[in-house]
Amino acid sequence: MASNSTDAIGQAFIDQVRRGLTESLEKITHCVDQLSEEDVWWRPFESHNSPANILLHLNGNLRQWIISGVGELPDVRNRGQEFADRGAIPKSELLGRLGQTIHEADDLLSDLPADQLLVTRRIQGFDETVMSALSDTLGHLRGHTQELIYITRLRRGDDYQFHWQPTTVEQGAPPATEG
């Protein structure tokens, strides 16, 4: 009985990671669609990353940790280039690359047996379980997703369009007024 329960918990974890990948891509796309090509490459200081560099970085990180690490495919990441690029890639291509990587990661995870979550993999010089690699990678993606939301809000100001807004009191919307 414990095995079935453990498998169910493992599968729920994998499903949550897959959902998190999709949700982050939706939020990232929502933000990048609000930015101009110039804004995608904007950085407040030369030493800071532009939204485009963050997209390149997320693509490299997801490929290295999920596609290569969890999926045991060759690691071809050039981490330094993710931060060195300065503006030659259109935002549609940046989003396309990230979308493709998330799609590949989702496909890989859809076939991942729950009993593989505690298997150790060597990723970026670290020994990690598949579970810790997925958990850390999702946390990394979500952190940078919030960073992209904040940058988009800075660049758009009052013109920023929220991805989601509460519609019920339970969700946090103000109560309807009688009038």
mmCIF file of C-alpha atoms in Angstrom:
data_model
loop_
_atom_site.group_PDB
_atom_site.id
_atom_site.type_symbol
_atom_site.label_atom_id
_atom_site.label_comp_id
_atom_site.label_asym_id
_atom_site.label_seq_id
_atom_site.Cartn_x
_atom_site.Cartn_y
_atom_site.Cartn_z
ATOM 1 C CA MET A 1 0.000 0.000 0.000
ATOM 2 C CA ALA A 2 2.837 2.417 0.779
ATOM 3 C CA SER A 3 4.196 2.042 -2.742
ATOM 4 C CA ASN A 4 0.899 3.153 -4.291
ATOM 5 C CA SER A 5 0.712 6.099 -1.897
ATOM 6 C CA THR A 6 4.335 7.040 -2.624
ATOM 7 C CA ASP A 7 3.711 6.788 -6.359
ATOM 8 C CA ALA A 8 0.646 9.034 -6.024
ATOM 9 C CA ILE A 9 2.627 11.637 -4.090
ATOM 10 C CA GLY A 10 5.455 11.477 -6.622
ATOM 11 C CA GLN A 11 3.039 11.853 -9.518
ATOM 12 C CA ALA A 12 1.346 14.812 -7.805
ATOM 13 C CA PHE A 13 4.767 16.453 -7.451
ATOM 14 C CA ILE A 14 5.596 15.896 -11.139
ATOM 15 C CA ASP A 15 2.178 17.262 -12.133
ATOM 16 C CA GLN A 16 2.771 20.369 -9.996
ATOM 17 C CA VAL A 17 6.152 20.988 -11.644
ATOM 18 C CA ARG A 18 4.562 20.636 -15.089
ATOM 19 C CA ARG A 19 1.785 23.058 -14.107
ATOM 20 C CA GLY A 20 4.369 25.511 -12.739
ATOM 21 C CA LEU A 21 6.342 25.441 -15.998
ATOM 22 C CA THR A 22 3.199 26.226 -17.991
ATOM 23 C CA GLU A 23 2.013 28.955 -15.609
ATOM 24 C CA SER A 24 5.394 30.679 -15.662
ATOM 25 C CA LEU A 25 5.519 30.610 -19.459
ATOM 26 C CA GLU A 26 2.040 32.177 -19.596
ATOM 27 C CA LYS A 27 3.078 34.987 -17.233
ATOM 28 C CA ILE A 28 6.373 35.564 -19.045
ATOM 29 C CA THR A 29 4.643 35.690 -22.429
ATOM 30 C CA HIS A 30 2.028 38.079 -21.040
ATOM 31 C CA CYS A 31 4.789 40.428 -19.908
ATOM 32 C CA VAL A 32 7.063 40.214 -22.943
ATOM 33 C CA ASP A 33 4.077 40.852 -25.216
ATOM 34 C CA GLN A 34 3.660 44.207 -23.430
ATOM 35 C CA LEU A 35 7.277 45.215 -24.030
ATOM 36 C CA SER A 36 8.731 46.769 -27.178
ATOM 37 C CA GLU A 37 11.746 45.192 -28.868
ATOM 38 C CA GLU A 38 13.814 47.960 -27.276
ATOM 39 C CA ASP A 39 12.364 47.324 -23.812
ATOM 40 C CA VAL A 40 13.193 43.617 -24.041
ATOM 41 C CA TRP A 41 16.866 44.581 -24.218
ATOM 42 C CA TRP A 42 16.651 47.438 -21.670
ATOM 43 C CA ARG A 43 18.759 47.239 -18.531
ATOM 44 C CA PRO A 44 18.815 49.795 -15.720
ATOM 45 C CA PHE A 45 22.614 49.489 -15.411
ATOM 46 C CA GLU A 46 25.204 47.842 -17.631
ATOM 47 C CA SER A 47 25.884 45.211 -14.962
ATOM 48 C CA HIS A 48 22.181 44.216 -14.751
ATOM 49 C CA ASN A 49 20.342 41.798 -16.993
ATOM 50 C CA SER A 50 17.787 42.790 -19.579
ATOM 51 C CA PRO A 51 14.525 40.834 -19.875
ATOM 52 C CA ALA A 52 16.055 39.217 -22.971
ATOM 53 C CA ASN A 53 19.080 38.021 -21.015
ATOM 54 C CA ILE A 54 16.754 36.605 -18.367
ATOM 55 C CA LEU A 55 14.850 34.713 -21.086
ATOM 56 C CA LEU A 56 18.109 33.344 -22.504
ATOM 57 C CA HIS A 57 19.206 32.393 -18.993
ATOM 58 C CA LEU A 58 15.944 30.609 -18.203
ATOM 59 C CA ASN A 59 16.126 28.704 -21.464
ATOM 60 C CA GLY A 60 19.691 27.592 -20.702
ATOM 61 C CA ASN A 61 18.892 26.697 -17.106
ATOM 62 C CA LEU A 62 15.799 24.638 -17.996
ATOM 63 C CA ARG A 63 17.692 22.822 -20.750
ATOM 64 C CA GLN A 64 20.624 22.058 -18.484
ATOM 65 C CA TRP A 65 18.689 20.993 -15.409
ATOM 66 C CA ILE A 66 15.603 19.271 -16.861
ATOM 67 C CA ILE A 67 16.337 18.280 -20.477
ATOM 68 C CA SER A 68 19.992 17.342 -19.929
ATOM 69 C CA GLY A 69 20.083 16.646 -16.197
ATOM 70 C CA VAL A 70 16.824 14.858 -15.536
ATOM 71 C CA GLY A 71 16.484 13.588 -19.115
ATOM 72 C CA GLU A 72 20.151 12.552 -19.327
ATOM 73 C CA LEU A 73 20.706 14.205 -22.708
ATOM 74 C CA PRO A 74 23.953 16.000 -23.662
ATOM 75 C CA ASP A 75 24.517 19.329 -21.889
ATOM 76 C CA VAL A 76 25.315 22.019 -24.470
ATOM 77 C CA ARG A 77 24.719 25.077 -22.276
ATOM 78 C CA ASN A 78 26.885 28.185 -22.674
ATOM 79 C CA ARG A 79 25.871 30.054 -19.508
ATOM 80 C CA GLY A 80 28.165 33.025 -20.133
ATOM 81 C CA GLN A 81 26.575 33.747 -23.510
ATOM 82 C CA GLU A 82 23.139 33.983 -21.874
ATOM 83 C CA PHE A 83 24.304 37.132 -20.091
ATOM 84 C CA ALA A 84 26.681 38.472 -22.762
ATOM 85 C CA ASP A 85 24.147 38.886 -25.585
ATOM 86 C CA ARG A 86 23.209 42.518 -26.184
ATOM 87 C CA GLY A 87 20.312 42.747 -28.573
ATOM 88 C CA ALA A 88 20.372 40.753 -31.778
ATOM 89 C CA ILE A 89 17.473 38.390 -31.051
ATOM 90 C CA PRO A 90 13.832 39.472 -31.569
ATOM 91 C CA LYS A 91 11.460 38.949 -28.649
ATOM 92 C CA SER A 92 9.338 36.503 -30.677
ATOM 93 C CA GLU A 93 12.369 34.262 -31.110
ATOM 94 C CA LEU A 94 13.304 34.529 -27.437
ATOM 95 C CA LEU A 95 9.775 33.497 -26.427
ATOM 96 C CA GLY A 96 9.764 30.767 -29.073
ATOM 97 C CA ARG A 97 12.967 29.258 -27.727
ATOM 98 C CA LEU A 98 11.720 29.313 -24.146
ATOM 99 C CA GLY A 99 8.340 27.912 -25.188
ATOM 100 C CA GLN A 100 10.027 25.074 -27.082
ATOM 101 C CA THR A 101 12.233 24.234 -24.108
ATOM 102 C CA ILE A 102 9.275 24.229 -21.713
ATOM 103 C CA HIS A 103 7.343 22.032 -24.162
ATOM 104 C CA GLU A 104 10.269 19.578 -24.309
ATOM 105 C CA ALA A 105 10.578 19.606 -20.512
ATOM 106 C CA ASP A 106 6.848 18.975 -20.171
ATOM 107 C CA ASP A 107 7.040 16.047 -22.611
ATOM 108 C CA LEU A 108 9.941 14.585 -20.675
ATOM 109 C CA LEU A 109 8.126 14.993 -17.359
ATOM 110 C CA SER A 110 4.912 13.495 -18.745
ATOM 111 C CA ASP A 111 6.821 10.213 -19.162
ATOM 112 C CA LEU A 112 8.879 10.423 -15.955
ATOM 113 C CA PRO A 113 8.009 7.577 -13.575
ATOM 114 C CA ALA A 114 7.499 8.745 -9.988
ATOM 115 C CA ASP A 115 9.978 6.122 -8.794
ATOM 116 C CA GLN A 116 12.757 8.095 -10.530
ATOM 117 C CA LEU A 117 12.371 11.158 -8.289
ATOM 118 C CA LEU A 118 14.963 9.972 -5.769
ATOM 119 C CA VAL A 119 17.543 8.922 -8.367
ATOM 120 C CA THR A 120 20.720 11.040 -8.264
ATOM 121 C CA ARG A 121 21.943 12.952 -11.308
ATOM 122 C CA ARG A 122 25.093 15.057 -11.782
ATOM 123 C CA ILE A 123 23.932 18.498 -12.987
ATOM 124 C CA GLN A 124 26.114 21.599 -13.361
ATOM 125 C CA GLY A 125 28.685 20.028 -11.053
ATOM 126 C CA PHE A 126 26.162 19.144 -8.337
ATOM 127 C CA ASP A 127 24.813 15.761 -7.267
ATOM 128 C CA GLU A 128 21.055 16.206 -7.085
ATOM 129 C CA THR A 129 18.062 13.938 -6.902
ATOM 130 C CA VAL A 130 15.637 14.308 -9.772
ATOM 131 C CA MET A 131 13.167 15.725 -7.235
ATOM 132 C CA SER A 132 15.572 18.360 -5.930
ATOM 133 C CA ALA A 133 16.585 19.292 -9.483
ATOM 134 C CA LEU A 134 12.945 19.794 -10.463
ATOM 135 C CA SER A 135 12.076 21.671 -7.275
ATOM 136 C CA ASP A 136 15.080 23.994 -7.523
ATOM 137 C CA THR A 137 14.572 24.596 -11.236
ATOM 138 C CA LEU A 138 10.908 25.481 -10.765
ATOM 139 C CA GLY A 139 11.790 27.861 -7.913
ATOM 140 C CA HIS A 140 14.445 29.466 -10.122
ATOM 141 C CA LEU A 141 11.947 29.862 -12.973
ATOM 142 C CA ARG A 142 9.315 31.376 -10.701
ATOM 143 C CA GLY A 143 11.804 33.824 -9.203
ATOM 144 C CA HIS A 144 12.855 35.100 -12.606
ATOM 145 C CA THR A 145 9.202 35.175 -13.718
ATOM 146 C CA GLN A 146 8.484 37.609 -10.870
ATOM 147 C CA GLU A 147 11.561 39.604 -11.876
ATOM 148 C CA LEU A 148 10.213 39.893 -15.434
ATOM 149 C CA ILE A 149 6.807 40.982 -14.109
ATOM 150 C CA TYR A 150 8.477 43.704 -12.045
ATOM 151 C CA ILE A 151 10.616 44.926 -14.956
ATOM 152 C CA THR A 152 7.532 44.998 -17.192
ATOM 153 C CA ARG A 153 5.645 47.021 -14.582
ATOM 154 C CA LEU A 154 8.554 49.470 -14.369
ATOM 155 C CA ARG A 155 8.716 49.878 -18.140
ATOM 156 C CA ARG A 156 4.943 50.088 -18.703
ATOM 157 C CA GLY A 157 4.000 52.126 -15.628
ATOM 158 C CA ASP A 158 0.273 52.754 -15.437
ATOM 159 C CA ASP A 159 -0.181 51.053 -18.830
ATOM 160 C CA TYR A 160 0.804 47.662 -17.408
ATOM 161 C CA GLN A 161 -1.920 45.063 -17.968
ATOM 162 C CA PHE A 162 -2.240 42.511 -15.181
ATOM 163 C CA HIS A 163 -2.317 38.852 -16.166
ATOM 164 C CA TRP A 164 -4.942 38.109 -13.538
ATOM 165 C CA GLN A 165 -7.205 40.198 -11.347
ATOM 166 C CA PRO A 166 -9.554 39.028 -8.599
ATOM 167 C CA THR A 167 -13.190 38.856 -9.650
ATOM 168 C CA THR A 168 -14.804 37.631 -6.426
ATOM 169 C CA VAL A 169 -14.570 38.749 -2.823
ATOM 170 C CA GLU A 170 -13.077 35.364 -1.965
ATOM 171 C CA GLN A 171 -10.268 36.029 -4.474
ATOM 172 C CA GLY A 172 -9.718 39.518 -3.058
ATOM 173 C CA ALA A 173 -11.940 41.753 -5.216
ATOM 174 C CA PRO A 174 -13.745 44.561 -3.396
ATOM 175 C CA PRO A 175 -17.348 43.806 -2.462
ATOM 176 C CA ALA A 176 -19.945 44.942 -4.964
ATOM 177 C CA THR A 177 -21.611 48.206 -4.006
ATOM 178 C CA GLU A 178 -25.331 48.663 -4.195
ATOM 179 C CA GLY A 179 -26.336 51.651 -6.112
#
